[in-house]
Amino acid sequence: MRLHYPSSVKIVRVPCTGKVDVIHILRAFEKGADGVYVVGCEEGSCQYTSGNFRARKRVEQVKHLLDGIGIGGERAQMFNLSSGEGPRFAKFAVEMDERIRKLGPNPIKIRSAEKKTAA
Amino acid sequence: MIVADKKPIEEIIESVKEFKKILILGCNECVTVCEAGGKKEVGILASALRMFFLNQGKDVKIDEQTLERQCDHEYLEEIRDVVDQYEAILSLACGVGVQFTAEKYHSTPILPGVNTCFLGATEQRGLWTERCQACGSCILAFTGGICPVSRCAKRLLNGPCGGSSKGKCEISKDVDCAWQLIIDRLKALGKLDEYEKVQPIKNWSTDRAGGPRRVVREDVAL
């Protein structure tokens, strides 16, 4: 299909979104990611029955935590699509890229850089 | 097991914000099973607090450790060599663990990171329900293995009250009437005649009403 999606997106492949845990997403933010989104299979079509539902719950937990610590829960998002929907994958990437650009960089990344410069 | 629930992150931040070196101390037992204070939750909370303080421009050291139990001397001794490095310990154990840690390390503030709720079971993923109030004088043998002390809102010992309707308690339609459960179970066991026996007044001195309790076992004491 030769679809284009923003180069800002780094893909981390997992066998199932049910593998993605809260700590994995938080670590990404701690390491400076501006946003994290999880793309799982359509709800109801998980090969492992509930992997994508688990992922959704965990993304919700992350959103809640990010709101609580002042980073902003809108930086994390869960999306669903089927494996045959390449254009939708690209659409989600564009949507997330636009959202994060509006929010600006992860404040943790800025603070870490300031800390390094000060040291 | 002892069932605990997570404290809101905002409450935890408020309790630790004045400290510069914090140890988050998890427990491998009950709170791990109820997903409130095990190694995983310690990691998540540590990561969230590190980001919070960094975002506030504060240099705070946050370390993580999870003990096998916080209600036993042996395991609590594992942090003796490092405890002085911290200004505070945020314990994700139940209230027992928090207190036992505080008793052992008298000069270090020990803060609770979870709300300890009750003695219960995992009914399904994400749902824990109360089963025991540790009254100290078990009557399950007479009630078909269903506890009216913990599961009846009025702790009745001789049948249901007038608030039992279609198997549910009047306090909420989500709460089963314990006595309906007991009668159904006694019926299934063919022991409905047990229900006819009037239970004497229960000795509540072994319950919390008798003050803080202790179990003394000369047979195992060294």
Short mmCIF file of C-alpha atoms in Angstrom, two decimals:
data_model
loop_
_atom_site.label_atom_id
_atom_site.label_comp_id
_atom_site.label_asym_id
_atom_site.label_seq_id
_atom_site.Cartn_x
_atom_site.Cartn_y
_atom_site.Cartn_z
CA MET A 1 0.00 0.00 0.00
CA ARG A 2 3.03 2.26 0.51
CA LEU A 3 1.17 4.31 3.12
CA HIS A 4 2.85 7.18 4.86
CA TYR A 5 2.70 7.79 8.59
CA PRO A 6 4.70 10.21 10.77
CA SER A 7 8.33 9.25 11.34
CA SER A 8 7.96 10.31 14.99
CA VAL A 9 6.25 6.97 15.69
CA LYS A 10 8.53 4.22 17.01
CA ILE A 11 6.96 0.78 16.85
CA VAL A 12 7.48 -1.74 19.65
CA ARG A 13 6.15 -5.11 18.58
CA VAL A 14 4.50 -7.40 21.12
CA PRO A 15 2.87 -10.80 20.56
CA CYS A 16 -0.46 -9.45 21.89
CA THR A 17 -1.44 -6.11 23.44
CA GLY A 18 -2.29 -8.16 26.55
CA LYS A 19 1.50 -8.32 27.05
CA VAL A 20 1.69 -4.53 27.50
CA ASP A 21 1.71 -3.64 31.16
CA VAL A 22 1.29 -0.32 32.99
CA ILE A 23 4.98 -0.23 33.89
CA HIS A 24 6.04 -0.61 30.23
CA ILE A 25 4.07 2.49 29.26
CA LEU A 26 5.25 4.48 32.29
CA ARG A 27 8.89 3.57 31.59
CA ALA A 28 8.47 4.91 28.05
CA PHE A 29 7.31 8.24 29.51
CA GLU A 30 10.10 8.18 32.09
CA LYS A 31 12.58 7.73 29.26
CA GLY A 32 11.16 10.74 27.46
CA ALA A 33 8.43 9.51 25.09
CA ASP A 34 6.04 12.38 24.29
CA GLY A 35 3.09 10.02 23.90
CA VAL A 36 2.39 6.30 23.91
CA TYR A 37 -0.42 4.54 22.14
CA VAL A 38 -1.29 0.89 22.03
CA VAL A 39 -2.85 -0.58 18.90
CA GLY A 40 -4.70 -3.80 19.53
CA CYS A 41 -7.00 -6.07 17.57
CA GLU A 42 -10.68 -5.19 17.27
CA GLU A 43 -12.58 -5.79 20.47
CA GLY A 44 -14.14 -9.23 20.35
CA SER A 45 -11.57 -10.64 17.93
CA CYS A 46 -8.63 -11.25 20.26
CA GLN A 47 -6.89 -14.58 19.56
CA TYR A 48 -6.36 -14.86 23.31
CA THR A 49 -9.93 -13.77 24.13
CA SER A 50 -9.16 -10.80 26.34
CA GLY A 51 -5.67 -9.46 25.54
CA ASN A 52 -6.92 -6.21 24.02
CA PHE A 53 -9.39 -5.68 26.89
CA ARG A 54 -6.54 -6.07 29.38
CA ALA A 55 -4.51 -3.54 27.38
CA ARG A 56 -7.42 -1.07 27.38
CA LYS A 57 -7.75 -1.32 31.16
CA ARG A 58 -4.01 -0.77 31.58
CA VAL A 59 -3.99 2.24 29.27
CA GLU A 60 -6.86 3.66 31.36
CA GLN A 61 -4.77 3.14 34.51
CA VAL A 62 -1.84 4.93 32.87
CA LYS A 63 -4.08 7.84 31.82
CA HIS A 64 -5.31 8.17 35.40
CA LEU A 65 -1.77 8.10 36.79
CA LEU A 66 -0.47 10.61 34.24
CA ASP A 67 -3.31 12.97 35.16
CA GLY A 68 -2.49 12.48 38.85
CA ILE A 69 1.20 13.38 38.44
CA GLY A 70 0.57 16.31 36.14
CA ILE A 71 1.90 14.87 32.87
CA GLY A 72 -1.54 14.57 31.25
CA GLY A 73 -3.50 11.41 30.57
CA GLU A 74 -4.22 12.43 26.97
CA ARG A 75 -0.62 11.46 26.12
CA ALA A 76 -1.63 7.77 26.33
CA GLN A 77 -4.27 6.17 24.12
CA MET A 78 -5.64 2.78 23.12
CA PHE A 79 -6.70 2.08 19.52
CA ASN A 80 -8.22 -0.99 17.91
CA LEU A 81 -8.10 -2.25 14.35
CA SER A 82 -7.93 -5.48 12.41
CA SER A 83 -4.62 -6.65 10.95
CA GLY A 84 -5.88 -5.93 7.43
CA GLU A 85 -6.51 -2.24 8.07
CA GLY A 86 -3.25 -0.59 7.07
CA PRO A 87 -4.85 2.78 6.22
CA ARG A 88 -6.44 2.90 9.67
CA PHE A 89 -3.08 2.19 11.30
CA ALA A 90 -1.62 5.18 9.42
CA LYS A 91 -4.66 7.29 10.39
CA PHE A 92 -4.15 6.53 14.11
CA ALA A 93 -0.45 7.45 13.79
CA VAL A 94 -1.36 10.80 12.19
CA GLU A 95 -4.07 11.43 14.83
CA MET A 96 -1.71 10.72 17.71
CA ASP A 97 1.15 12.70 16.15
CA GLU A 98 -1.15 15.73 15.77
CA ARG A 99 -2.45 15.38 19.32
CA ILE A 100 1.01 15.16 20.86
CA ARG A 101 2.37 18.06 18.78
CA LYS A 102 -0.48 20.21 20.15
CA LEU A 103 0.36 19.12 23.72
CA GLY A 104 4.06 19.77 23.24
CA PRO A 105 6.99 17.67 24.46
CA ASN A 106 6.88 15.44 27.49
CA PRO A 107 7.76 17.69 30.47
CA ILE A 108 9.83 14.83 31.93
CA LYS A 109 12.11 14.96 28.87
CA ILE A 110 12.57 18.71 29.33
CA ARG A 111 13.30 18.41 33.07
CA SER A 112 15.77 15.55 32.50
CA ALA A 113 17.64 17.63 29.91
CA GLU A 114 17.71 20.62 32.31
CA LYS A 115 19.05 18.38 35.08
CA LYS A 116 21.81 17.04 32.82
CA THR A 117 22.79 20.57 31.72
CA ALA A 118 22.89 21.74 35.35
CA ALA A 119 25.10 18.80 36.28
CA MET B 1 -6.25 -13.17 52.61
CA ILE B 2 -6.08 -9.57 53.74
CA VAL B 3 -7.62 -7.45 50.99
CA ALA B 4 -6.28 -3.96 50.39
CA ASP B 5 -7.04 -1.27 47.83
CA LYS B 6 -4.73 1.28 46.25
CA LYS B 7 -4.64 4.76 47.70
CA PRO B 8 -5.21 7.56 45.17
CA ILE B 9 -1.91 8.83 43.74
CA GLU B 10 -2.82 12.37 44.86
CA GLU B 11 -3.06 11.21 48.51
CA ILE B 12 0.27 9.39 48.28
CA ILE B 13 1.98 12.43 46.75
CA GLU B 14 0.64 14.60 49.59
CA SER B 15 2.06 12.20 52.19
CA VAL B 16 5.57 11.93 50.70
CA LYS B 17 6.15 15.36 49.14
CA GLU B 18 8.39 16.65 51.95
CA PHE B 19 10.91 13.79 51.71
CA LYS B 20 14.02 13.60 49.52
CA LYS B 21 14.90 9.91 49.89
CA ILE B 22 12.05 7.43 49.85
CA LEU B 23 11.95 3.64 49.84
CA ILE B 24 8.79 2.09 48.42
CA LEU B 25 8.40 -1.22 50.21
CA GLY B 26 6.12 -3.88 48.78
CA CYS B 27 4.93 -7.16 50.26
CA ASN B 28 4.88 -10.49 48.43
CA GLU B 29 1.84 -11.90 50.21
CA CYS B 30 -1.83 -10.85 50.33
CA VAL B 31 -1.39 -7.40 48.78
CA THR B 32 0.38 -8.97 45.80
CA VAL B 33 -2.56 -11.29 45.19
CA CYS B 34 -5.08 -8.45 45.41
CA GLU B 35 -2.89 -6.34 43.09
CA ALA B 36 -2.46 -3.45 45.50
CA GLY B 37 1.04 -3.66 46.96
CA GLY B 38 3.22 -6.29 45.28
CA LYS B 39 6.41 -5.87 43.28
CA LYS B 40 4.47 -4.77 40.21
CA GLU B 41 2.58 -2.04 42.06
CA VAL B 42 5.83 -0.90 43.72
CA GLY B 43 7.40 -0.45 40.26
CA ILE B 44 4.40 1.48 38.94
CA LEU B 45 4.21 3.78 41.94
CA ALA B 46 7.98 4.39 41.94
CA SER B 47 7.90 5.30 38.25
CA ALA B 48 4.93 7.65 38.75
CA LEU B 49 6.52 9.37 41.77
CA ARG B 50 9.88 9.75 40.02
CA MET B 51 8.12 11.51 37.15
CA PHE B 52 6.05 13.66 39.51
CA PHE B 53 9.08 14.94 41.44
CA LEU B 54 11.16 15.44 38.30
CA ASN B 55 8.31 17.47 36.81
CA GLN B 56 8.23 19.56 39.97
CA GLY B 57 11.96 20.20 39.59
CA LYS B 58 12.71 18.32 42.81
CA ASP B 59 15.63 15.94 43.18
CA VAL B 60 14.11 13.01 45.04
CA LYS B 61 15.65 9.55 45.28
CA ILE B 62 13.05 6.80 45.06
CA ASP B 63 14.09 3.19 45.50
CA GLU B 64 12.05 0.00 45.28
CA GLN B 65 12.12 -3.18 47.32
CA THR B 66 9.61 -5.94 47.95
CA LEU B 67 9.86 -8.23 50.96
CA GLU B 68 8.46 -11.72 51.28
CA ARG B 69 6.33 -10.44 54.17
CA GLN B 70 6.27 -7.31 56.30
CA CYS B 71 4.61 -9.07 59.24
CA ASP B 72 7.61 -11.20 60.20
CA HIS B 73 10.86 -10.16 61.88
CA GLU B 74 13.05 -12.27 59.58
CA TYR B 75 11.98 -10.56 56.38
CA LEU B 76 11.91 -7.07 57.85
CA GLU B 77 15.54 -7.54 58.92
CA GLU B 78 16.47 -7.55 55.21
CA ILE B 79 16.21 -3.76 55.07
CA ARG B 80 18.08 -3.04 58.33
CA ASP B 81 21.32 -2.15 56.53
CA VAL B 82 19.67 0.26 54.12
CA VAL B 83 16.89 1.82 56.18
CA ASP B 84 19.07 4.72 57.36
CA GLN B 85 19.58 5.84 53.78
CA TYR B 86 15.95 6.91 53.57
CA GLU B 87 13.98 9.77 55.07
CA ALA B 88 10.75 7.80 54.78
CA ILE B 89 9.41 4.38 53.81
CA LEU B 90 6.20 4.14 51.84
CA SER B 91 4.86 0.69 52.69
CA LEU B 92 2.43 -0.98 50.31
CA ALA B 93 1.75 -3.77 52.81
CA CYS B 94 -1.48 -4.06 54.79
CA GLY B 95 -1.92 -2.16 58.06
CA VAL B 96 -0.16 -4.99 59.87
CA GLY B 97 2.95 -4.68 57.72
CA VAL B 98 3.02 -0.88 58.02
CA GLN B 99 2.81 -1.07 61.81
CA PHE B 100 5.31 -3.89 62.18
CA THR B 101 7.81 -2.03 60.01
CA ALA B 102 7.23 1.12 62.06
CA GLU B 103 7.78 -0.77 65.32
CA LYS B 104 11.03 -2.22 64.03
CA TYR B 105 12.43 1.01 62.57
CA HIS B 106 11.41 3.48 65.20
CA SER B 107 13.12 6.59 63.89
CA THR B 108 12.03 6.31 60.24
CA PRO B 109 8.57 7.54 59.20
CA ILE B 110 6.59 4.63 57.69
CA LEU B 111 3.68 5.76 55.53
CA PRO B 112 0.81 3.61 54.25
CA GLY B 113 0.45 3.32 50.48
CA VAL B 114 -2.73 1.22 50.49
CA ASN B 115 -6.04 1.13 52.32
CA THR B 116 -6.45 -2.18 54.16
CA CYS B 117 -10.06 -3.30 53.70
CA PHE B 118 -10.99 -6.75 55.03
CA LEU B 119 -10.36 -10.51 55.12
CA GLY B 120 -11.77 -11.78 51.88
CA ALA B 121 -11.55 -13.83 48.72
CA THR B 122 -10.97 -13.10 45.04
CA GLU B 123 -14.46 -13.72 43.71
CA GLN B 124 -13.40 -12.84 40.20
CA ARG B 125 -10.66 -10.72 38.60
CA GLY B 126 -11.09 -7.24 40.06
CA LEU B 127 -13.70 -8.25 42.63
CA TRP B 128 -12.82 -9.08 46.22
CA THR B 129 -15.47 -9.74 48.85
CA GLU B 130 -15.46 -10.07 52.61
CA ARG B 131 -15.66 -13.54 54.15
CA CYS B 132 -14.34 -13.27 57.71
CA GLN B 133 -14.26 -10.70 60.50
CA ALA B 134 -11.83 -12.67 62.66
CA CYS B 135 -14.32 -12.80 65.54
CA GLY B 136 -12.07 -15.33 67.28
CA SER B 137 -14.79 -17.92 67.87
CA CYS B 138 -15.76 -19.64 64.62
CA ILE B 139 -19.36 -20.83 64.16
CA LEU B 140 -19.10 -21.98 60.52
CA ALA B 141 -19.73 -25.58 61.59
CA PHE B 142 -23.33 -24.65 62.47
CA THR B 143 -24.05 -22.35 59.56
CA GLY B 144 -23.28 -24.52 56.55
CA GLY B 145 -19.85 -22.95 56.07
CA ILE B 146 -21.30 -19.49 55.48
CA CYS B 147 -20.46 -16.81 58.03
CA PRO B 148 -23.33 -14.65 59.34
CA VAL B 149 -20.86 -12.53 61.33
CA SER B 150 -19.13 -11.21 58.22
CA ARG B 151 -21.87 -11.59 55.64
CA CYS B 152 -25.03 -10.57 57.49
CA ALA B 153 -25.24 -6.78 57.90
CA LYS B 154 -26.73 -7.29 61.39
CA ARG B 155 -24.47 -10.23 62.33
CA LEU B 156 -27.60 -12.24 63.21
CA LEU B 157 -27.01 -15.75 64.52
CA ASN B 158 -30.51 -17.28 64.38
CA GLY B 159 -32.02 -16.76 60.97
CA PRO B 160 -32.74 -13.77 58.74
CA CYS B 161 -34.38 -10.49 59.71
CA GLY B 162 -37.43 -8.99 58.01
CA GLY B 163 -35.18 -7.18 55.54
CA SER B 164 -34.41 -10.35 53.59
CA SER B 165 -36.17 -10.19 50.23
CA LYS B 166 -35.80 -12.60 47.30
CA GLY B 167 -32.44 -13.74 48.68
CA LYS B 168 -31.04 -10.22 48.96
CA CYS B 169 -30.29 -7.99 51.92
CA GLU B 170 -32.21 -4.77 52.45
CA ILE B 171 -28.99 -2.73 52.55
CA SER B 172 -28.40 -3.37 48.83
CA LYS B 173 -29.78 -5.57 46.11
CA ASP B 174 -26.16 -6.47 45.29
CA VAL B 175 -25.70 -8.06 48.72
CA ASP B 176 -26.87 -11.63 49.27
CA CYS B 177 -28.83 -12.34 52.44
CA ALA B 178 -26.34 -14.46 54.38
CA TRP B 179 -29.14 -16.38 56.05
CA GLN B 180 -30.77 -17.19 52.72
CA LEU B 181 -27.38 -18.60 51.63
CA ILE B 182 -27.08 -20.55 54.90
CA ILE B 183 -30.57 -22.05 54.62
CA ASP B 184 -30.01 -22.99 50.95
CA ARG B 185 -26.71 -24.64 51.84
CA LEU B 186 -28.10 -26.50 54.85
CA LYS B 187 -30.93 -27.72 52.61
CA ALA B 188 -28.40 -28.96 50.01
CA LEU B 189 -26.44 -30.72 52.77
CA GLY B 190 -29.60 -32.34 54.15
CA LYS B 191 -28.95 -30.64 57.47
CA LEU B 192 -31.88 -28.27 57.72
CA ASP B 193 -32.53 -29.56 61.24
CA GLU B 194 -29.38 -27.60 62.25
CA TYR B 195 -31.32 -24.44 61.44
CA GLU B 196 -33.93 -25.34 64.07
CA LYS B 197 -31.33 -25.34 66.84
CA VAL B 198 -31.26 -22.01 68.64
CA GLN B 199 -27.72 -20.71 68.89
CA PRO B 200 -26.80 -19.41 72.34
CA ILE B 201 -25.60 -15.85 72.82
CA LYS B 202 -22.18 -15.62 71.20
CA ASN B 203 -19.16 -14.83 73.32
CA TRP B 204 -18.03 -11.56 71.73
CA SER B 205 -15.08 -11.13 74.08
CA THR B 206 -12.88 -12.80 71.46
CA ASP B 207 -14.03 -10.25 68.89
CA ARG B 208 -12.55 -6.73 68.59
CA ALA B 209 -15.05 -5.59 71.23
CA GLY B 210 -12.82 -7.22 73.82
CA GLY B 211 -9.95 -4.85 72.95
CA PRO B 212 -6.71 -5.62 71.06
CA ARG B 213 -6.31 -9.37 70.85
CA ARG B 214 -3.45 -11.81 70.93
CA VAL B 215 -2.96 -15.50 70.41
CA VAL B 216 -0.61 -17.19 72.84
CA ARG B 217 0.56 -20.67 71.87
CA GLU B 218 2.72 -22.26 74.54
CA ASP B 219 3.05 -25.37 72.36
CA VAL B 220 5.02 -23.53 69.69
CA ALA B 221 6.62 -20.68 71.66
CA LEU B 222 10.42 -20.94 72.07
#
